[in-house]
Amino acid sequence: MQLTVWTYEGPPHVGAMRIATAMTGVHYVLHAPQGDTYADLLFTMIERRDARPPVTYTSFQARDLGTDTADLFKRAAREAFERFRPEAMLVGSSCTAELIQDDPGGLARALDLPVPVVALELPAYQRKENWGAAETLYHLVRACAPAPDAVDKPADGVPRCNLLGATALGFRHRDDVREIERLVKQLGVQVNVIAPLGARPTDLARIPAADFNVVLYPEIAGTTAKWLERAYGQPATTVVPIGVGATEAFVDEVAALAGVDPKAARADGTARLPWYSRSVDSTYLTGKRVFVFGDATHAVAAARVARDEFAFEVVGLGTYAREQAREVRAAAKEMGLEALVTDDYLDVERQIADLQPELVLGTQMERHVAKRLGIPCAVISAPVHVQDFPARYAPQMGFEGANVLFDTWVHPLMMGLEEHLLTMFREDFEFHDDAGASHLAKSRSAGATADAPSAAGEDAVVAVAAAPEGDPLWSDDAEKELKKIPFFVRPKARRNAERYAAERGVATITVETLYDAKAHYGR
């Protein structure tokens, strides 16, 4: 086991918590020591839920290990049922309690409770959060679904689908569901069940009555969808509708499964991203170098949208989701890249520092890394922090989701008009080192020079790009030319020129070296 400050995924029982918290009428009894009882922080503090998660802990302590911890679990399970009266119960162990081997499933069955009890065997030392969520949803659906010959399908001829995969603590899951529900309804398709988000166990029993399933997040719903296809003959969608192109492909796929005309939804007209892609402003950002990292669903989708709809150059693609590594590797290979598959954020940081992209699309970990390196960043995937659960409507999927991507990805970069004006007025006093005080001075840290927005930013640059002994010298003309570059991109220009000179054994950086470096790195 590797000790780390940050982690992309929690243990699998956190995934089970996400399913239980997303649903209504489900309660999760977790055999866990006192230190593992942190679900309230995850859901009420980060996601800002207005209700505590439906989780009961045994909360055993060190002194309890010399007594009957199995009896402690049975007592906790019985009391939880009597207090909350759930329609179904989940039982399992945290990673620490797993070592005790008390068998929560067998103990709960011995209580003979009058509701379905789903025992979760989640190997905490081999698997992680998303896998735990997928297994929990799968076992819940299997426990609640009727036998294939007992499925009661409506005979009204209206096509029906289920929307599967949205959970609590998911990145924009609440808004994605709303957007995709609106989209399928435009096609004349009725939404049968949305699960697990907002569903009850009785709703899970109705899932087989639909004609097909919409898999929103394969990491969560893929296992369940495959089982439903085998057991009930329900096909499932394969396109994740992130970006305009993927949303149009998704509409076509749903229309084909439902046997309807896709024109109604294709003519939605709410996506503004295509307008941007045709605009003059987009040309200023063409070819911007982007690094993408996250869960497999969002990372692959973001890379394709960045390349195909923003005309960015994807210079790196990776994921922490080892179960979906094959899909990410295939997408990276298509782009001429080698995928980075790791759950160590330091590996990701090293690759970002080496590639020096102009935009990072990642998780909250990459946001911290990018901030330290002075690179713009937009969050596209869990794990996320409280600011990534906005009060406003902000989906990632569908046509409105494409608008959100446009706002989120373009705004951190310098817009074309700003870049043009800054170049036009680069002789203006505000962009010279010998300028007097300006309105920009207030925003800089005390002691910051014109070469860096702040002292902390300069420290970060030095830490990342510290040059070896025998640094190239700068000629006076090159230093003067460098000072014509706006202060907020000047450190990057200096760094690139020194790197270019060092790699070619150039002892003195001249104006020609500075522009050769700019041409070489494309910025």
PDB file of C-alpha atoms in Angstrom, residues 328-514:
ATOM      1  CA  VAL A 328      -8.308   5.325 -22.639  1.00  0.00           C
ATOM      2  CA  ARG A 329      -5.299   3.665 -24.259  1.00  0.00           C
ATOM      3  CA  ALA A 330      -7.274   3.166 -27.459  1.00  0.00           C
ATOM      4  CA  ALA A 331      -8.324   6.839 -27.525  1.00  0.00           C
ATOM      5  CA  ALA A 332      -4.750   7.958 -26.849  1.00  0.00           C
ATOM      6  CA  LYS A 333      -3.398   5.722 -29.605  1.00  0.00           C
ATOM      7  CA  GLU A 334      -5.881   7.239 -32.043  1.00  0.00           C
ATOM      8  CA  MET A 335      -4.381  10.647 -31.193  1.00  0.00           C
ATOM      9  CA  GLY A 336      -0.796   9.441 -31.526  1.00  0.00           C
ATOM     10  CA  LEU A 337      -0.207   9.467 -27.766  1.00  0.00           C
ATOM     11  CA  GLU A 338       0.703   7.000 -25.052  1.00  0.00           C
ATOM     12  CA  ALA A 339      -1.909   7.038 -22.296  1.00  0.00           C
ATOM     13  CA  LEU A 340      -0.866   7.777 -18.727  1.00  0.00           C
ATOM     14  CA  VAL A 341      -2.641   5.264 -16.470  1.00  0.00           C
ATOM     15  CA  THR A 342      -1.819   5.974 -12.837  1.00  0.00           C
ATOM     16  CA  ASP A 343      -3.414   6.786  -9.509  1.00  0.00           C
ATOM     17  CA  ASP A 344      -0.327   8.670  -8.307  1.00  0.00           C
ATOM     18  CA  TYR A 345      -0.856  12.406  -8.703  1.00  0.00           C
ATOM     19  CA  LEU A 346       2.912  12.955  -8.632  1.00  0.00           C
ATOM     20  CA  ASP A 347       3.224  11.001 -11.888  1.00  0.00           C
ATOM     21  CA  VAL A 348       0.599  13.281 -13.395  1.00  0.00           C
ATOM     22  CA  GLU A 349       2.366  16.376 -12.099  1.00  0.00           C
ATOM     23  CA  ARG A 350       5.645  15.260 -13.624  1.00  0.00           C
ATOM     24  CA  GLN A 351       4.062  14.745 -17.033  1.00  0.00           C
ATOM     25  CA  ILE A 352       2.336  18.128 -16.941  1.00  0.00           C
ATOM     26  CA  ALA A 353       5.601  19.817 -15.967  1.00  0.00           C
ATOM     27  CA  ASP A 354       7.424  18.033 -18.781  1.00  0.00           C
ATOM     28  CA  LEU A 355       4.807  18.728 -21.481  1.00  0.00           C
ATOM     29  CA  GLN A 356       4.161  22.351 -20.433  1.00  0.00           C
ATOM     30  CA  PRO A 357       0.641  22.511 -21.929  1.00  0.00           C
ATOM     31  CA  GLU A 358      -1.290  25.760 -22.220  1.00  0.00           C
ATOM     32  CA  LEU A 359      -4.434  24.290 -20.643  1.00  0.00           C
ATOM     33  CA  VAL A 360      -5.033  21.394 -18.259  1.00  0.00           C
ATOM     34  CA  LEU A 361      -8.381  19.577 -18.174  1.00  0.00           C
ATOM     35  CA  GLY A 362      -8.474  17.382 -15.090  1.00  0.00           C
ATOM     36  CA  THR A 363      -9.641  16.782 -11.544  1.00  0.00           C
ATOM     37  CA  GLN A 364      -9.217  18.961  -8.483  1.00  0.00           C
ATOM     38  CA  MET A 365      -5.745  17.426  -8.117  1.00  0.00           C
ATOM     39  CA  GLU A 366      -4.713  18.741 -11.526  1.00  0.00           C
ATOM     40  CA  ARG A 367      -6.221  22.094 -10.590  1.00  0.00           C
ATOM     41  CA  HIS A 368      -3.787  22.331  -7.658  1.00  0.00           C
ATOM     42  CA  VAL A 369      -0.878  21.163  -9.818  1.00  0.00           C
ATOM     43  CA  ALA A 370      -1.708  23.569 -12.645  1.00  0.00           C
ATOM     44  CA  LYS A 371      -2.038  26.482 -10.239  1.00  0.00           C
ATOM     45  CA  ARG A 372       1.396  25.738  -8.850  1.00  0.00           C
ATOM     46  CA  LEU A 373       2.848  25.572 -12.363  1.00  0.00           C
ATOM     47  CA  GLY A 374       1.078  28.713 -13.531  1.00  0.00           C
ATOM     48  CA  ILE A 375      -1.049  26.905 -16.150  1.00  0.00           C
ATOM     49  CA  PRO A 376      -4.787  27.534 -16.701  1.00  0.00           C
ATOM     50  CA  CYS A 377      -6.997  24.604 -15.688  1.00  0.00           C
ATOM     51  CA  ALA A 378     -10.629  23.532 -15.975  1.00  0.00           C
ATOM     52  CA  VAL A 379     -12.095  20.676 -13.933  1.00  0.00           C
ATOM     53  CA  ILE A 380     -13.806  17.988 -16.031  1.00  0.00           C
ATOM     54  CA  SER A 381     -13.968  14.975 -13.713  1.00  0.00           C
ATOM     55  CA  ALA A 382     -14.250  13.748 -10.143  1.00  0.00           C
ATOM     56  CA  PRO A 383     -12.654  13.937  -7.659  1.00  0.00           C
ATOM     57  CA  VAL A 384     -13.859  17.480  -7.228  1.00  0.00           C
ATOM     58  CA  HIS A 385     -14.259  20.034  -4.477  1.00  0.00           C
ATOM     59  CA  VAL A 386     -17.191  22.066  -3.217  1.00  0.00           C
ATOM     60  CA  GLN A 387     -16.901  24.711  -5.963  1.00  0.00           C
ATOM     61  CA  ASP A 388     -17.609  22.031  -8.565  1.00  0.00           C
ATOM     62  CA  PHE A 389     -21.141  21.536  -7.206  1.00  0.00           C
ATOM     63  CA  PRO A 390     -22.572  24.876  -8.381  1.00  0.00           C
ATOM     64  CA  ALA A 391     -26.023  26.057  -7.452  1.00  0.00           C
ATOM     65  CA  ARG A 392     -26.696  26.929 -11.095  1.00  0.00           C
ATOM     66  CA  TYR A 393     -27.594  24.477 -13.847  1.00  0.00           C
ATOM     67  CA  ALA A 394     -24.259  23.323 -15.309  1.00  0.00           C
ATOM     68  CA  PRO A 395     -24.392  19.932 -17.075  1.00  0.00           C
ATOM     69  CA  GLN A 396     -21.503  18.384 -18.978  1.00  0.00           C
ATOM     70  CA  MET A 397     -23.739  16.308 -21.260  1.00  0.00           C
ATOM     71  CA  GLY A 398     -26.045  17.235 -24.109  1.00  0.00           C
ATOM     72  CA  PHE A 399     -26.209  20.454 -26.108  1.00  0.00           C
ATOM     73  CA  GLU A 400     -26.380  22.644 -23.018  1.00  0.00           C
ATOM     74  CA  GLY A 401     -23.422  20.705 -21.643  1.00  0.00           C
ATOM     75  CA  ALA A 402     -21.455  21.717 -24.751  1.00  0.00           C
ATOM     76  CA  ASN A 403     -22.191  25.348 -23.874  1.00  0.00           C
ATOM     77  CA  VAL A 404     -20.842  24.771 -20.376  1.00  0.00           C
ATOM     78  CA  LEU A 405     -17.683  23.207 -21.829  1.00  0.00           C
ATOM     79  CA  PHE A 406     -17.252  26.237 -24.064  1.00  0.00           C
ATOM     80  CA  ASP A 407     -17.460  28.630 -21.114  1.00  0.00           C
ATOM     81  CA  THR A 408     -15.326  26.507 -18.816  1.00  0.00           C
ATOM     82  CA  TRP A 409     -12.505  25.705 -21.229  1.00  0.00           C
ATOM     83  CA  VAL A 410     -12.193  28.912 -23.211  1.00  0.00           C
ATOM     84  CA  HIS A 411     -12.405  31.437 -20.391  1.00  0.00           C
ATOM     85  CA  PRO A 412      -9.201  30.316 -18.630  1.00  0.00           C
ATOM     86  CA  LEU A 413      -7.327  30.933 -21.859  1.00  0.00           C
ATOM     87  CA  MET A 414      -6.596  34.352 -23.287  1.00  0.00           C
ATOM     88  CA  MET A 415      -9.402  35.308 -25.637  1.00  0.00           C
ATOM     89  CA  GLY A 416      -8.403  36.345 -29.132  1.00  0.00           C
ATOM     90  CA  LEU A 417      -9.411  40.000 -28.851  1.00  0.00           C
ATOM     91  CA  GLU A 418      -7.469  40.429 -25.611  1.00  0.00           C
ATOM     92  CA  GLU A 419      -4.405  38.816 -27.142  1.00  0.00           C
ATOM     93  CA  HIS A 420      -4.669  41.049 -30.183  1.00  0.00           C
ATOM     94  CA  LEU A 421      -5.030  44.203 -28.097  1.00  0.00           C
ATOM     95  CA  LEU A 422      -2.168  43.294 -25.803  1.00  0.00           C
ATOM     96  CA  THR A 423       0.070  42.799 -28.830  1.00  0.00           C
ATOM     97  CA  MET A 424      -1.119  46.065 -30.326  1.00  0.00           C
ATOM     98  CA  PHE A 425      -0.472  48.048 -27.171  1.00  0.00           C
ATOM     99  CA  ARG A 426       2.596  46.233 -25.885  1.00  0.00           C
ATOM    100  CA  GLU A 427       4.514  49.537 -25.935  1.00  0.00           C
ATOM    101  CA  ASP A 428       2.000  50.949 -23.458  1.00  0.00           C
ATOM    102  CA  PHE A 429       3.490  51.990 -20.107  1.00  0.00           C
ATOM    103  CA  GLU A 430       1.654  49.285 -18.177  1.00  0.00           C
ATOM    104  CA  PHE A 431       3.614  46.541 -19.910  1.00  0.00           C
ATOM    105  CA  HIS A 432       7.089  47.927 -19.329  1.00  0.00           C
ATOM    106  CA  ASP A 433       9.287  47.055 -16.365  1.00  0.00           C
ATOM    107  CA  ASP A 434      10.200  50.697 -15.800  1.00  0.00           C
ATOM    108  CA  ALA A 435       6.565  51.737 -15.673  1.00  0.00           C
ATOM    109  CA  GLY A 436       5.203  53.497 -12.645  1.00  0.00           C
ATOM    110  CA  ALA A 437       2.430  52.200 -10.450  1.00  0.00           C
ATOM    111  CA  SER A 438      -0.701  51.040 -12.247  1.00  0.00           C
ATOM    112  CA  HIS A 439      -3.982  49.399 -11.365  1.00  0.00           C
ATOM    113  CA  LEU A 440      -2.270  46.035 -11.886  1.00  0.00           C
ATOM    114  CA  ALA A 441       0.142  46.670  -9.010  1.00  0.00           C
ATOM    115  CA  LYS A 442      -2.580  46.109  -6.449  1.00  0.00           C
ATOM    116  CA  SER A 443      -3.151  42.577  -7.690  1.00  0.00           C
ATOM    117  CA  ARG A 444       0.498  41.577  -7.417  1.00  0.00           C
ATOM    118  CA  SER A 445       2.088  40.261  -4.268  1.00  0.00           C
ATOM    119  CA  ALA A 446       4.473  42.535  -2.421  1.00  0.00           C
ATOM    120  CA  GLY A 447       7.902  42.409  -3.965  1.00  0.00           C
ATOM    121  CA  ALA A 448       6.722  40.822  -7.228  1.00  0.00           C
ATOM    122  CA  THR A 449       8.626  41.880 -10.304  1.00  0.00           C
ATOM    123  CA  ALA A 450       7.316  42.441 -13.788  1.00  0.00           C
ATOM    124  CA  ASP A 451       8.722  39.046 -14.734  1.00  0.00           C
ATOM    125  CA  ALA A 452       6.198  37.271 -12.481  1.00  0.00           C
ATOM    126  CA  PRO A 453       2.661  38.000 -11.307  1.00  0.00           C
ATOM    127  CA  SER A 454       3.672  37.197  -7.720  1.00  0.00           C
ATOM    128  CA  ALA A 455       6.536  35.941  -5.654  1.00  0.00           C
ATOM    129  CA  ALA A 456       4.757  32.628  -5.143  1.00  0.00           C
ATOM    130  CA  GLY A 457       4.308  32.229  -8.904  1.00  0.00           C
ATOM    131  CA  GLU A 458       8.020  32.884  -9.499  1.00  0.00           C
ATOM    132  CA  ASP A 459       8.925  30.309  -6.865  1.00  0.00           C
ATOM    133  CA  ALA A 460       6.732  27.784  -8.623  1.00  0.00           C
ATOM    134  CA  VAL A 461       8.433  28.438 -11.935  1.00  0.00           C
ATOM    135  CA  VAL A 462      11.866  28.030 -10.419  1.00  0.00           C
ATOM    136  CA  ALA A 463      10.848  24.815  -8.687  1.00  0.00           C
ATOM    137  CA  VAL A 464       9.578  23.284 -11.901  1.00  0.00           C
ATOM    138  CA  ALA A 465      12.058  24.577 -14.426  1.00  0.00           C
ATOM    139  CA  ALA A 466      15.264  24.972 -12.469  1.00  0.00           C
ATOM    140  CA  ALA A 467      18.050  24.962 -15.046  1.00  0.00           C
ATOM    141  CA  PRO A 468      21.258  22.968 -14.611  1.00  0.00           C
ATOM    142  CA  GLU A 469      24.632  24.553 -13.980  1.00  0.00           C
ATOM    143  CA  GLY A 470      25.963  26.578 -16.881  1.00  0.00           C
ATOM    144  CA  ASP A 471      22.703  28.386 -17.644  1.00  0.00           C
ATOM    145  CA  PRO A 472      22.641  30.248 -20.970  1.00  0.00           C
ATOM    146  CA  LEU A 473      23.302  33.971 -20.651  1.00  0.00           C
ATOM    147  CA  TRP A 474      20.877  36.570 -22.011  1.00  0.00           C
ATOM    148  CA  SER A 475      22.089  39.300 -24.349  1.00  0.00           C
ATOM    149  CA  ASP A 476      20.921  42.843 -23.666  1.00  0.00           C
ATOM    150  CA  ASP A 477      18.871  42.894 -26.863  1.00  0.00           C
ATOM    151  CA  ALA A 478      17.160  39.619 -25.941  1.00  0.00           C
ATOM    152  CA  GLU A 479      16.332  40.915 -22.442  1.00  0.00           C
ATOM    153  CA  LYS A 480      14.808  44.068 -23.947  1.00  0.00           C
ATOM    154  CA  GLU A 481      12.769  42.013 -26.413  1.00  0.00           C
ATOM    155  CA  LEU A 482      11.570  39.743 -23.611  1.00  0.00           C
ATOM    156  CA  LYS A 483      10.284  42.766 -21.687  1.00  0.00           C
ATOM    157  CA  LYS A 484       7.933  43.597 -24.575  1.00  0.00           C
ATOM    158  CA  ILE A 485       5.997  40.422 -23.808  1.00  0.00           C
ATOM    159  CA  PRO A 486       3.111  40.947 -21.325  1.00  0.00           C
ATOM    160  CA  PHE A 487       4.215  40.119 -17.793  1.00  0.00           C
ATOM    161  CA  PHE A 488       1.759  37.257 -17.290  1.00  0.00           C
ATOM    162  CA  VAL A 489       3.221  35.149 -20.132  1.00  0.00           C
ATOM    163  CA  ARG A 490       6.794  36.386 -19.808  1.00  0.00           C
ATOM    164  CA  PRO A 491       7.974  33.616 -17.413  1.00  0.00           C
ATOM    165  CA  LYS A 492       6.848  31.003 -19.912  1.00  0.00           C
ATOM    166  CA  ALA A 493       8.692  32.715 -22.774  1.00  0.00           C
ATOM    167  CA  ARG A 494      11.852  32.943 -20.658  1.00  0.00           C
ATOM    168  CA  ARG A 495      11.547  29.296 -19.630  1.00  0.00           C
ATOM    169  CA  ASN A 496      11.075  28.094 -23.196  1.00  0.00           C
ATOM    170  CA  ALA A 497      14.003  30.142 -24.511  1.00  0.00           C
ATOM    171  CA  GLU A 498      16.348  28.817 -21.818  1.00  0.00           C
ATOM    172  CA  ARG A 499      15.200  25.265 -22.402  1.00  0.00           C
ATOM    173  CA  TYR A 500      15.632  25.650 -26.162  1.00  0.00           C
ATOM    174  CA  ALA A 501      19.149  27.092 -25.725  1.00  0.00           C
ATOM    175  CA  ALA A 502      20.204  24.430 -23.203  1.00  0.00           C
ATOM    176  CA  GLU A 503      19.084  21.590 -25.455  1.00  0.00           C
ATOM    177  CA  ARG A 504      21.135  23.003 -28.347  1.00  0.00           C
ATOM    178  CA  GLY A 505      24.192  24.047 -26.385  1.00  0.00           C
ATOM    179  CA  VAL A 506      23.632  27.760 -27.058  1.00  0.00           C
ATOM    180  CA  ALA A 507      25.702  29.764 -24.566  1.00  0.00           C
ATOM    181  CA  THR A 508      24.067  33.182 -25.123  1.00  0.00           C
ATOM    182  CA  ILE A 509      20.385  33.774 -25.835  1.00  0.00           C
ATOM    183  CA  THR A 510      19.916  36.376 -28.543  1.00  0.00           C
ATOM    184  CA  VAL A 511      16.778  37.856 -30.077  1.00  0.00           C
ATOM    185  CA  GLU A 512      17.032  35.211 -32.790  1.00  0.00           C
ATOM    186  CA  THR A 513      17.192  32.444 -30.146  1.00  0.00           C
ATOM    187  CA  LEU A 514      14.121  33.880 -28.427  1.00  0.00           C
TER     188      LEU A 514
END
